[in-house]
Coordinates of C-alpha atoms and ligand atoms in Angstrom, one line a residue:
Chain A
M14 CA -0.2 -0.1 0.2
K15 CA 2.5 2.5 1.0
L16 CA 4.7 1.2 -1.7
R17 CA 2.2 1.7 -4.2
M18 CA 1.8 5.3 -2.8
N19 CA 5.4 6.0 -3.0
L20 CA 5.8 4.8 -6.5
V21 CA 3.1 7.0 -7.7
L22 CA 4.9 9.8 -6.4
L23 CA 8.1 8.7 -7.8
A24 CA 6.3 8.7 -11.3
L25 CA 5.2 12.1 -10.8
A26 CA 9.1 13.4 -10.0
A27 CA 10.1 11.3 -13.2
V28 CA 7.7 13.4 -15.3
L29 CA 9.0 16.5 -13.2
L30 CA 12.9 15.5 -13.6
F31 CA 12.1 15.0 -17.4
F32 CA 10.8 18.5 -18.1
L33 CA 13.3 20.3 -15.6
P34 CA 15.9 21.1 -18.1
D35 CA 13.2 23.1 -20.3
L36 CA 11.5 24.6 -17.2
L37 CA 14.9 26.0 -16.3
K38 CA 15.4 27.3 -19.7
L39 CA 12.3 29.0 -19.7
F40 CA 13.0 30.8 -16.2
F41 CA 16.9 31.2 -16.4
D42 CA 17.7 31.2 -20.3
K43 CA 21.7 31.0 -20.8
A44 CA 21.9 30.6 -16.8
S45 CA 20.1 27.5 -16.6
V46 CA 23.5 26.1 -17.3
S47 CA 24.6 26.3 -14.2
Y48 CA 21.2 25.4 -12.6
L49 CA 22.0 22.1 -14.6
S50 CA 25.2 21.4 -13.1
L51 CA 24.1 22.1 -9.8
L52 CA 21.4 19.5 -10.4
I53 CA 23.7 16.8 -11.8
N54 CA 25.8 17.3 -8.8
A55 CA 23.0 16.7 -6.4
T56 CA 21.4 13.9 -8.3
S57 CA 25.0 11.9 -8.4
L58 CA 25.3 12.8 -4.7
A59 CA 22.0 11.3 -3.8
I60 CA 22.8 8.1 -6.1
L61 CA 25.8 7.6 -4.2
A62 CA 24.1 8.2 -0.5
L63 CA 21.2 6.4 -1.4
S64 CA 23.2 2.9 -2.5
W65 CA 25.8 3.5 0.5
D66 CA 22.6 3.5 2.7
I67 CA 21.4 0.6 1.4
L68 CA 24.7 -1.4 2.5
A69 CA 24.6 0.4 6.0
R70 CA 20.9 -1.0 6.7
T71 CA 22.9 -4.4 7.5
G72 CA 25.1 -2.1 9.9
Q73 CA 28.0 -2.6 7.5
L74 CA 29.3 1.1 7.0
S75 CA 31.5 1.1 4.2
L76 CA 34.6 3.2 3.4
A77 CA 34.9 1.4 -0.1
H78 CA 32.5 3.4 -2.1
A79 CA 35.2 5.2 -4.1
A80 CA 36.4 1.4 -5.3
F81 CA 32.8 0.7 -6.4
F82 CA 32.9 4.1 -8.3
G83 CA 36.1 3.8 -9.7
A84 CA 35.8 0.3 -11.1
G85 CA 32.8 1.2 -13.1
A86 CA 34.7 4.2 -14.1
Y87 CA 37.7 2.6 -15.4
S88 CA 35.8 -0.5 -16.8
T89 CA 33.9 1.9 -18.9
A90 CA 37.0 3.9 -19.8
I91 CA 39.1 0.7 -20.6
L92 CA 36.4 -0.9 -22.9
V93 CA 35.6 2.0 -24.7
K94 CA 39.3 2.1 -25.3
Q95 CA 40.3 -1.0 -26.3
T96 CA 37.2 -1.9 -28.2
D97 CA 35.0 -0.8 -30.8
V98 CA 31.8 -2.0 -29.1
S99 CA 28.9 0.5 -28.6
L100 CA 29.5 3.1 -25.5
W101 CA 26.2 2.0 -24.1
L102 CA 27.6 -1.4 -23.1
G103 CA 30.0 0.4 -20.7
L104 CA 27.3 0.9 -18.3
P105 CA 26.5 -2.7 -17.6
L106 CA 30.0 -3.7 -17.8
A107 CA 30.7 -0.8 -15.0
A108 CA 27.6 -2.7 -12.8
L109 CA 29.2 -6.0 -13.4
S110 CA 32.6 -5.0 -12.2
A111 CA 31.3 -3.1 -9.2
V112 CA 29.3 -6.0 -8.3
L113 CA 32.1 -8.7 -8.8
L114 CA 34.4 -6.4 -6.1
A115 CA 31.5 -6.0 -3.7
L116 CA 31.3 -9.5 -3.8
L117 CA 34.9 -10.3 -3.2
L118 CA 35.2 -7.7 -0.5
G119 CA 32.1 -8.7 1.3
S120 CA 33.1 -12.0 1.6
V121 CA 36.4 -11.2 3.2
T122 CA 35.0 -8.7 5.6
L123 CA 32.0 -10.9 6.5
Q124 CA 33.5 -11.3 10.1
L125 CA 34.7 -7.8 10.6
R126 CA 32.9 -5.5 12.9
G127 CA 33.0 -1.9 13.4
I128 CA 36.3 0.0 12.8
Y129 CA 37.8 -3.3 11.5
F130 CA 35.4 -3.3 8.9
A131 CA 35.8 0.5 8.1
I132 CA 39.8 0.0 8.0
A133 CA 39.3 -3.4 5.9
T134 CA 37.0 -1.3 3.2
L135 CA 39.2 1.8 3.1
S136 CA 42.4 -0.1 2.7
F137 CA 40.4 -2.3 0.0
A138 CA 39.8 1.0 -2.0
E139 CA 43.1 2.3 -1.4
V140 CA 45.0 -1.2 -2.6
L141 CA 42.8 -1.1 -5.8
K142 CA 43.4 2.7 -6.8
A143 CA 47.4 1.4 -6.3
V144 CA 46.7 -1.7 -8.4
I145 CA 45.1 0.4 -11.4
Q146 CA 48.1 3.0 -11.1
K147 CA 50.4 -0.2 -11.8
L148 CA 48.9 -1.9 -14.4
P149 CA 50.7 -1.7 -17.9
S150 CA 50.1 1.9 -19.1
S151 CA 48.8 0.7 -22.5
L152 CA 45.9 -0.7 -20.7
A153 CA 45.1 1.8 -17.8
G154 CA 47.1 4.8 -18.8
G155 CA 49.2 4.6 -15.4
A156 CA 48.9 7.8 -13.0
A157 CA 48.1 9.9 -16.1
G158 CA 44.6 7.9 -16.7
I159 CA 42.8 7.5 -19.9
N160 CA 40.4 9.6 -22.0
V161 CA 36.9 8.4 -22.2
E162 CA 34.8 9.4 -25.3
P163 CA 31.7 11.6 -24.2
L164 CA 28.6 9.6 -24.8
F165 CA 26.5 12.8 -26.0
R166 CA 27.9 15.6 -28.0
P167 CA 28.4 19.0 -26.4
Q168 CA 26.0 21.7 -27.6
F169 CA 27.9 25.0 -28.6
I170 CA 25.9 28.1 -28.9
A171 CA 26.6 29.5 -32.5
G172 CA 29.1 32.3 -32.6
E173 CA 29.8 32.2 -28.8
M174 CA 33.0 30.8 -27.7
E175 CA 32.6 28.7 -24.4
R176 CA 34.6 25.7 -22.5
W177 CA 33.7 22.4 -23.8
E178 CA 32.5 21.6 -19.9
I179 CA 29.6 24.0 -20.2
A180 CA 28.9 23.1 -23.9
F181 CA 28.5 19.1 -22.6
L182 CA 26.2 20.5 -19.8
R183 CA 24.0 21.9 -22.1
N184 CA 23.4 18.7 -23.6
E185 CA 20.5 17.6 -21.2
S186 CA 20.8 13.8 -21.9
Y187 CA 23.6 13.7 -19.4
F188 CA 21.0 15.1 -16.7
L189 CA 18.3 12.7 -18.0
L190 CA 20.6 9.9 -17.6
Y191 CA 21.7 10.8 -13.9
A192 CA 17.9 11.2 -13.3
G193 CA 17.2 7.9 -14.8
L194 CA 19.5 6.3 -12.8
L195 CA 18.7 8.1 -9.7
L196 CA 15.0 6.9 -9.9
A197 CA 16.2 3.2 -10.4
T198 CA 18.1 3.5 -7.4
I199 CA 15.1 4.9 -5.5
V200 CA 13.0 2.4 -7.0
L201 CA 15.3 -0.6 -5.3
S202 CA 15.6 1.2 -2.1
L203 CA 11.6 1.1 -1.8
L204 CA 11.4 -2.3 -3.0
I205 CA 13.9 -3.2 -0.3
E206 CA 11.9 -1.0 2.2
S207 CA 8.9 -3.0 1.4
S208 CA 10.0 -6.4 1.6
S209 CA 11.1 -8.8 4.1
L210 CA 14.6 -7.6 3.1
S211 CA 14.3 -5.0 5.5
Y212 CA 13.4 -6.7 8.5
A213 CA 16.7 -8.7 8.0
F214 CA 18.8 -5.9 7.2
S215 CA 17.7 -4.1 10.2
A216 CA 17.8 -7.5 12.5
I217 CA 21.3 -8.2 11.2
R218 CA 22.2 -4.2 12.3
T219 CA 20.7 -4.2 15.3
N220 CA 21.6 -7.6 16.7
E221 CA 23.3 -10.1 14.6
E222 CA 22.9 -13.0 17.1
V223 CA 19.3 -12.6 17.5
A224 CA 18.9 -12.4 13.7
A225 CA 20.7 -15.7 13.4
V226 CA 18.6 -17.5 15.9
M227 CA 15.7 -16.2 14.1
G228 CA 17.0 -18.1 11.0
V229 CA 18.2 -14.8 9.1
K230 CA 21.1 -16.3 7.2
A231 CA 23.4 -13.1 7.9
A232 CA 26.3 -13.9 5.6
R233 CA 23.7 -14.0 2.4
F234 CA 21.9 -11.0 3.2
K235 CA 25.0 -9.1 3.9
L236 CA 26.5 -10.0 0.6
L237 CA 23.3 -9.0 -1.2
A238 CA 23.2 -5.8 0.3
F239 CA 26.9 -5.1 -1.1
V240 CA 25.8 -6.3 -4.3
L241 CA 22.7 -3.9 -4.6
S242 CA 24.4 -1.0 -3.0
S243 CA 27.8 -1.0 -5.6
M244 CA 25.5 -1.7 -8.5
P245 CA 24.2 1.7 -8.8
V246 CA 27.5 3.5 -8.0
G247 CA 29.3 1.6 -10.2
I248 CA 27.2 2.8 -13.0
L249 CA 27.3 6.1 -11.8
G250 CA 31.0 5.8 -12.2
A251 CA 30.8 5.1 -15.8
I252 CA 28.4 7.9 -16.6
Q253 CA 30.5 10.3 -14.8
A254 CA 33.7 9.0 -16.6
H255 CA 31.9 9.9 -20.2
R256 CA 31.0 13.3 -18.6
I257 CA 34.2 14.4 -17.3
G258 CA 35.8 13.1 -20.1
S259 CA 38.6 11.0 -18.4
V260 CA 39.7 8.9 -15.6
S261 CA 42.8 8.8 -13.5
P262 CA 43.5 7.0 -10.3
D263 CA 43.8 10.4 -8.1
E264 CA 40.4 11.4 -9.5
T265 CA 38.4 8.8 -10.1
F266 CA 39.6 6.9 -6.6
N267 CA 39.0 9.8 -4.8
V268 CA 38.5 9.4 -1.1
G269 CA 36.2 12.4 -0.8
T270 CA 33.6 10.2 -2.8
T271 CA 34.0 7.7 0.0
V272 CA 33.9 10.6 2.8
L273 CA 30.4 12.0 0.7
A274 CA 28.5 8.8 0.4
L275 CA 28.9 8.4 4.0
V276 CA 28.4 11.8 5.1
T277 CA 25.3 12.7 2.9
P278 CA 23.1 10.0 4.4
I279 CA 23.9 10.9 8.0
F280 CA 23.2 14.6 7.0
G281 CA 19.6 13.8 5.4
G282 CA 18.9 10.8 7.8
L283 CA 19.8 7.1 8.0
Y284 CA 18.0 3.8 6.8
T285 CA 15.4 5.5 4.9
S286 CA 14.9 6.5 1.3
L287 CA 14.0 9.9 1.6
G288 CA 17.1 11.1 3.9
P289 CA 19.9 10.5 1.7
I290 CA 17.9 12.2 -1.1
L291 CA 17.2 15.3 1.3
G292 CA 20.8 15.2 2.6
A293 CA 22.3 15.3 -1.3
L294 CA 20.0 18.2 -2.0
G295 CA 20.7 20.0 0.9
L296 CA 24.8 19.4 0.8
A297 CA 24.9 20.0 -3.1
S298 CA 22.6 23.3 -2.5
I299 CA 24.7 24.3 0.3
E300 CA 27.8 23.8 -1.0
E301 CA 26.8 25.8 -4.2
F302 CA 25.7 28.8 -2.3
L303 CA 28.9 28.8 -0.2
R304 CA 31.0 28.6 -3.4
R305 CA 29.3 31.3 -5.0
T306 CA 29.2 33.6 -1.7
F307 CA 33.1 33.0 -0.6
S308 CA 34.6 31.1 -3.7
E309 CA 38.4 30.6 -2.2
G310 CA 38.1 28.8 1.0
Y311 CA 34.4 27.9 0.8
L312 CA 35.5 24.2 1.9
I313 CA 36.1 25.8 5.3
G314 CA 32.4 26.7 5.6
Y315 CA 31.2 23.7 4.5
G316 CA 32.8 21.5 6.9
I317 CA 31.7 24.0 10.0
V318 CA 28.2 23.2 8.2
L319 CA 28.7 19.7 8.6
V320 CA 30.1 19.6 12.0
L321 CA 27.0 21.8 13.3
S322 CA 24.4 19.7 11.5
I323 CA 25.9 16.6 13.0
L324 CA 26.1 18.2 16.6
F325 CA 22.7 19.8 16.5
M326 CA 20.9 17.4 14.3
P327 CA 22.4 13.7 14.8
K328 CA 19.7 12.2 13.3
G329 CA 19.8 14.4 10.3
I330 CA 17.2 16.3 8.2
M331 CA 14.6 13.0 8.7
G332 CA 15.3 13.3 12.6
L333 CA 14.4 16.9 12.3
L334 CA 11.3 16.5 10.5
R335 CA 10.2 13.6 13.0
S336 CA 10.5 16.1 16.0
L337 CA 9.0 19.0 14.2
R338 CA 6.2 16.9 13.5
K339 CA 6.0 15.6 16.9
A340 CA 6.2 18.7 18.6
Q341 CA 3.2 19.9 16.2
R342 CA 1.1 17.0 17.2
E343 CA 1.7 17.3 20.7
S344 CA 0.7 21.2 20.7
L345 CA -2.8 20.3 19.3
Chain B
M1 CA 14.0 -40.3 21.8
K2 CA 15.9 -37.6 23.1
A3 CA 15.6 -34.2 22.4
L4 CA 19.1 -33.2 23.4
E5 CA 22.4 -34.9 23.8
V6 CA 25.5 -32.8 24.6
K7 CA 28.6 -34.8 25.2
N8 CA 32.0 -33.4 26.4
L9 CA 31.2 -30.0 25.4
S10 CA 34.0 -27.5 25.9
A11 CA 33.5 -23.8 24.6
F12 CA 36.2 -21.0 24.5
Y13 CA 36.5 -17.3 23.9
G14 CA 39.6 -17.3 22.1
K15 CA 42.0 -18.9 24.0
I16 CA 39.9 -18.8 27.1
Q17 CA 38.0 -22.1 28.1
V18 CA 34.9 -21.4 29.5
L19 CA 33.2 -24.8 29.4
W20 CA 34.7 -28.0 30.5
D21 CA 33.6 -31.5 29.0
V22 CA 29.5 -30.7 30.2
S23 CA 27.5 -33.3 29.3
F24 CA 23.6 -33.5 29.8
E25 CA 20.6 -35.0 28.1
V26 CA 17.0 -33.9 27.7
E27 CA 14.5 -36.4 26.8
E28 CA 11.3 -35.2 24.3
G29 CA 8.9 -33.4 26.3
E30 CA 11.0 -32.9 29.2
F31 CA 11.6 -29.7 31.3
V32 CA 15.1 -29.3 32.4
T33 CA 16.6 -26.6 34.5
I34 CA 20.1 -25.6 34.3
I35 CA 21.0 -23.7 37.5
G36 CA 24.6 -21.7 38.2
A37 CA 25.7 -18.7 39.4
N38 CA 26.5 -15.7 37.5
G39 CA 29.6 -16.4 35.4
A40 CA 29.2 -20.2 35.7
G41 CA 28.6 -20.4 31.6
K42 CA 25.0 -20.7 31.3
T43 CA 24.8 -18.4 28.4
T44 CA 27.7 -19.6 26.8
L45 CA 26.3 -23.2 27.0
L46 CA 23.1 -21.9 25.3
K47 CA 25.0 -20.3 22.7
S48 CA 27.2 -23.2 22.1
I49 CA 23.8 -25.3 21.7
S50 CA 22.3 -23.1 19.4
G51 CA 25.3 -22.3 17.3
L52 CA 26.1 -18.9 18.3
I53 CA 29.3 -20.1 19.5
S54 CA 31.5 -22.2 16.9
N55 CA 35.0 -22.3 19.0
K56 CA 34.2 -25.3 20.6
K57 CA 34.4 -29.2 21.4
G58 CA 32.3 -32.0 21.9
T59 CA 28.9 -33.3 20.1
V60 CA 25.6 -31.8 20.4
T61 CA 22.7 -34.1 19.3
A62 CA 19.2 -32.7 18.8
F63 CA 16.2 -35.2 18.0
G64 CA 19.1 -37.5 16.6
K65 CA 20.7 -35.3 14.4
S66 CA 23.9 -34.0 15.1
I67 CA 23.9 -30.2 15.1
E68 CA 27.3 -29.0 16.5
Q69 CA 28.7 -27.9 13.0
L70 CA 25.8 -26.7 12.1
S71 CA 25.3 -22.4 12.1
A72 CA 22.4 -20.9 14.1
A73 CA 20.3 -20.1 11.3
K74 CA 20.5 -23.9 10.5
I75 CA 20.0 -25.0 13.7
V76 CA 16.8 -22.9 14.4
R77 CA 15.8 -24.8 10.9
S78 CA 16.0 -28.1 12.9
H79 CA 13.5 -26.8 15.3
I80 CA 15.6 -25.4 18.4
G81 CA 14.6 -22.0 19.7
H82 CA 16.8 -19.7 21.6
V83 CA 15.3 -16.9 24.0
P84 CA 18.4 -14.9 24.5
E85 CA 19.6 -13.5 27.8
G86 CA 18.5 -9.8 28.2
R87 CA 15.3 -10.2 25.9
Q88 CA 17.5 -8.4 22.5
L89 CA 14.1 -7.2 21.2
F90 CA 14.0 -5.0 18.3
H91 CA 13.2 -2.1 20.0
L92 CA 12.1 0.5 17.2
M93 CA 9.7 -2.7 16.0
T94 CA 6.0 -2.9 17.2
V95 CA 5.1 -6.0 19.0
L96 CA 3.5 -7.5 16.0
E97 CA 6.6 -7.0 13.9
N98 CA 8.8 -8.8 16.4
L99 CA 6.5 -11.4 16.3
E100 CA 6.5 -11.6 12.9
S101 CA 10.4 -11.5 12.7
G102 CA 10.5 -14.8 14.1
A103 CA 8.7 -16.6 11.5
D104 CA 9.6 -14.8 8.7
Y105 CA 13.0 -16.4 7.3
L106 CA 11.7 -20.1 8.1
P107 CA 9.4 -21.7 5.4
H108 CA 7.7 -23.8 7.9
A109 CA 7.5 -21.3 10.2
K110 CA 5.4 -19.0 8.0
R111 CA 3.3 -21.2 6.8
E112 CA 1.9 -21.4 10.5
A113 CA 2.5 -18.0 11.6
A114 CA -1.1 -16.9 11.8
K115 CA -1.9 -19.7 13.8
T116 CA 1.2 -19.4 16.1
K117 CA 0.7 -16.2 16.9
A118 CA -2.8 -16.4 17.9
Y119 CA -1.6 -19.5 20.1
V120 CA 1.3 -16.7 21.4
Y121 CA -1.7 -14.0 22.3
S122 CA -3.5 -16.8 23.9
L123 CA -0.8 -17.4 26.2
F124 CA 0.2 -13.4 26.4
P125 CA -2.9 -11.8 26.0
R126 CA -0.9 -8.5 27.4
L127 CA 0.9 -8.7 23.9
K128 CA -2.2 -8.6 21.7
E129 CA -3.5 -5.4 23.6
R130 CA -0.2 -4.1 23.2
E131 CA 0.1 -5.4 19.3
K132 CA 0.6 -2.0 17.7
Q133 CA 3.6 -0.7 20.4
L134 CA 7.1 -0.6 20.1
A135 CA 8.8 -3.0 21.8
G136 CA 10.7 -0.6 23.4
T137 CA 7.8 1.0 25.0
L138 CA 7.1 -2.5 27.1
S139 CA 7.5 -3.1 31.0
G140 CA 10.5 -5.7 31.8
G141 CA 7.9 -8.3 32.1
E142 CA 6.3 -7.9 28.6
R143 CA 9.3 -7.7 27.1
Q144 CA 10.1 -11.2 28.4
M145 CA 6.9 -12.8 27.3
L146 CA 7.6 -11.3 23.9
A147 CA 11.0 -12.7 23.6
I148 CA 9.3 -16.2 24.4
G149 CA 6.7 -15.3 21.8
R150 CA 9.0 -14.5 19.1
A151 CA 11.3 -17.5 19.7
L152 CA 7.5 -19.6 19.5
M153 CA 7.2 -18.1 16.3
T154 CA 10.2 -19.9 15.0
K155 CA 8.2 -23.4 15.7
P156 CA 10.4 -24.8 17.9
K157 CA 10.1 -28.7 19.5
L158 CA 13.0 -28.0 21.8
L159 CA 13.1 -24.2 23.3
L160 CA 16.3 -22.9 25.2
V161 CA 15.7 -20.0 27.9
D162 CA 18.1 -17.7 28.7
E163 CA 17.7 -16.5 32.6
P164 CA 13.7 -14.8 31.9
S165 CA 13.7 -13.7 35.6
L166 CA 16.9 -11.4 35.2
G167 CA 15.6 -8.0 36.4
L168 CA 11.8 -9.4 37.1
A169 CA 9.7 -8.7 40.2
P170 CA 9.1 -12.3 41.9
A171 CA 5.3 -12.4 40.8
L172 CA 6.2 -11.3 37.5
T173 CA 9.1 -14.3 37.2
K174 CA 6.1 -16.7 38.7
T175 CA 4.0 -16.0 35.7
V176 CA 6.5 -16.4 32.9
F177 CA 7.9 -19.6 34.5
Q178 CA 4.0 -20.7 34.5
A179 CA 3.7 -19.8 31.1
L180 CA 6.7 -22.0 30.1
K181 CA 5.2 -24.7 32.1
T182 CA 2.2 -24.3 30.0
I183 CA 4.2 -24.2 27.0
N184 CA 6.1 -27.6 27.9
Q185 CA 3.0 -29.2 28.8
E186 CA 1.7 -28.7 24.8
G187 CA 4.7 -30.6 23.9
V188 CA 7.3 -28.3 23.7
T189 CA 10.6 -29.7 25.5
I190 CA 12.5 -27.0 27.5
V191 CA 15.8 -26.3 28.9
L192 CA 15.9 -23.2 31.1
V193 CA 19.1 -21.6 32.1
E194 CA 19.1 -19.8 35.7
Q195 CA 20.1 -17.9 38.4
N196 CA 16.8 -17.9 40.1
V197 CA 17.2 -21.2 41.6
L198 CA 14.3 -21.8 44.0
Q199 CA 11.7 -20.7 41.1
S200 CA 13.2 -22.9 38.2
L201 CA 13.4 -25.8 40.5
K202 CA 9.8 -25.5 41.4
A203 CA 9.1 -25.6 37.4
A204 CA 11.2 -28.2 36.2
Q205 CA 11.4 -31.5 36.2
R206 CA 14.9 -32.3 36.4
A207 CA 18.1 -30.1 36.9
Y208 CA 21.8 -29.9 36.5
V209 CA 24.2 -27.4 38.5
L210 CA 26.8 -25.7 36.5
E211 CA 29.7 -24.4 38.3
N212 CA 32.3 -22.9 36.7
G213 CA 32.0 -24.1 33.4
E214 CA 31.7 -27.9 34.8
V215 CA 28.2 -30.1 35.3
V216 CA 28.6 -31.1 39.1
K217 CA 25.3 -32.5 40.0
S218 CA 22.3 -33.6 38.5
A219 CA 19.0 -34.6 40.0
E220 CA 15.3 -34.5 40.3
A221 CA 14.1 -30.9 40.7
S222 CA 12.3 -31.8 43.7
S223 CA 15.1 -33.4 45.2
L224 CA 17.6 -30.8 44.5
L225 CA 15.0 -28.4 46.3
N226 CA 15.8 -30.5 49.7
D227 CA 19.6 -31.1 48.9
P228 CA 21.0 -29.3 52.1
E229 CA 24.5 -28.3 49.8
I230 CA 22.2 -26.5 46.9
Q231 CA 20.3 -25.1 50.0
A232 CA 23.3 -23.4 51.4
A233 CA 24.6 -22.4 48.3
Y234 CA 22.2 -21.3 46.1
L235 CA 18.8 -21.0 48.3
A236 CA 20.1 -19.2 51.4
I237 CA 18.3 -21.1 53.7
Ligands
ADP17 N1 32.2 -12.3 24.8 C1 33.2 -13.1 25.9 N2 34.5 -13.1 25.8 C2 35.0 -13.1 26.7 N3 34.7 -14.2 28.2 C3 33.1 -14.1 28.2 C4 32.4 -13.7 27.1 N4 31.2 -14.0 27.6 C5 31.3 -14.7 28.8 N5 32.7 -14.9 29.1 C6 33.1 -15.4 30.5 O1 32.7 -16.5 30.5 C7 32.0 -17.0 31.7 C8 30.9 -17.5 31.4 O2 30.1 -16.3 31.2 P1 28.7 -16.7 31.0 O3 28.3 -17.8 29.7 O4 27.9 -15.7 30.4 O5 28.3 -16.9 32.2 P2 26.6 -16.9 32.8 O6 25.4 -16.9 31.8 O7 26.3 -18.0 33.7 O8 26.2 -16.0 33.8 C9 32.5 -16.0 32.6 O9 33.7 -15.6 33.2 C10 32.4 -14.7 31.6 O10 33.1 -13.5 32.0
MG18 MG1 24.0 -15.6 31.4

């Protein structure tokens, strides 16, 4: 029942997202490109955060999401460089390589908890980065990385000089691709939430021993969560590689990706579908606002916002909304 | 047939040995209690039987099937339920959800979930009244009832119960033990480990005494009640 209502809402959101680039053009004309860029940032952050949250629902707080992202990006980049197959084949390949990595990492970390799990996942990502760097540079480009052909053509405005990056952004197809991936990830998350997987996930998270004596095969569910969580992130990596136009160990296997994957759901509210999305919208907007206001050094402001939000809203935006609603009910 | 046969069971936390060659048996349909002081190894014993501790030696046979190598998730499929020490409920889930979680992952239990739930509610009507309430808001006695109910939802033929009297007022302890007796009379074999020696000897048919990880005594429950050593050590008479 609740699932059906959520899916209807989601369908409405899909329609809105589809027309959003046109609406932006209508309202902001040329400036709409920068809004489109903000939207792409928010969407990709939301995909990352929601995927991370799916894994966190089983109590596995991963520091390896940059690895899934990087695996997706690199497998696409290598495929495109080495073969003549359709560019689109890169996306399923990215999903596949992220999933294989997730299965590998997930099965070696099954017995690890807390800080040990965190360290193992972080080291895994770093090792993968080092391996990519050491691969023959004819294959993976070494420290310099590889260029990646774009999925969509840049759109220049006749007679104007502008950077390629902006011309690419003007091509709304990228935004639509991100939006599609986000919608798919939300559907995945909602299906998990409304199925018996959600009990199993939260049982494993809150008390693995009890889950075991209830008959929950924890290993299986934890691996499943790894698979489901890594898939969208792998595809995201591939799309990003096409849009940015290159991959390199430092840029693609960036610890920042891992940090954002974890900070965003915490900011929005853990273990829900809505929380990570609100978190992504919030953080992307705050970042954009700070960058425009302070330009240099805006990251300091960003850090302060994060610290304050963790101090004063430990349960994230969702927690804040919940307590507001409760206060409202009690005042009636 | 024997519901449970434990032979020379030793259990370890890392290198530290906590159980030393523990052996005991439970006939099908029996109500057996294992009494012992705090730290005697009661919880470790139950966890070793239900598969939560794998660092162990010795054999465990349940209903004729050897289970010491199986994982906890497999052992519960062999009809062995475990009510953990300290209830361990899912506090953010409702009473009903906690109960359902007991049957959700076991096909044989899920098929009969509605029936079992009705049985649990007949046993503990207070749970039915509080069906929609979060488990975290229940009183201690209600939580224990819910923990037992959740284990019953797994459709056990043998129920391992870990110190249900913990933190309960004597009157509530009595109610809970009475419920265990009813469950037993309806055909479920029960192994109850307890520090509350008086109440559990009154409820059970037979008893074992666990001291420092070893079984030091076994007898009819009623005769242990009159055993001077037991009276001096556990009953403070
Ligand atoms: N996780 C653990 N790690 C190390 N030692 C433990 C652990 N759990 C229990 N012990 C030790 O094992 C012994 C038996 O504990 P336990 O089985 O909990 O006893 P009981 O349930 O009878 O109170 C105690 O000495 C306790 O300190
Ligand atoms: Mg104990």
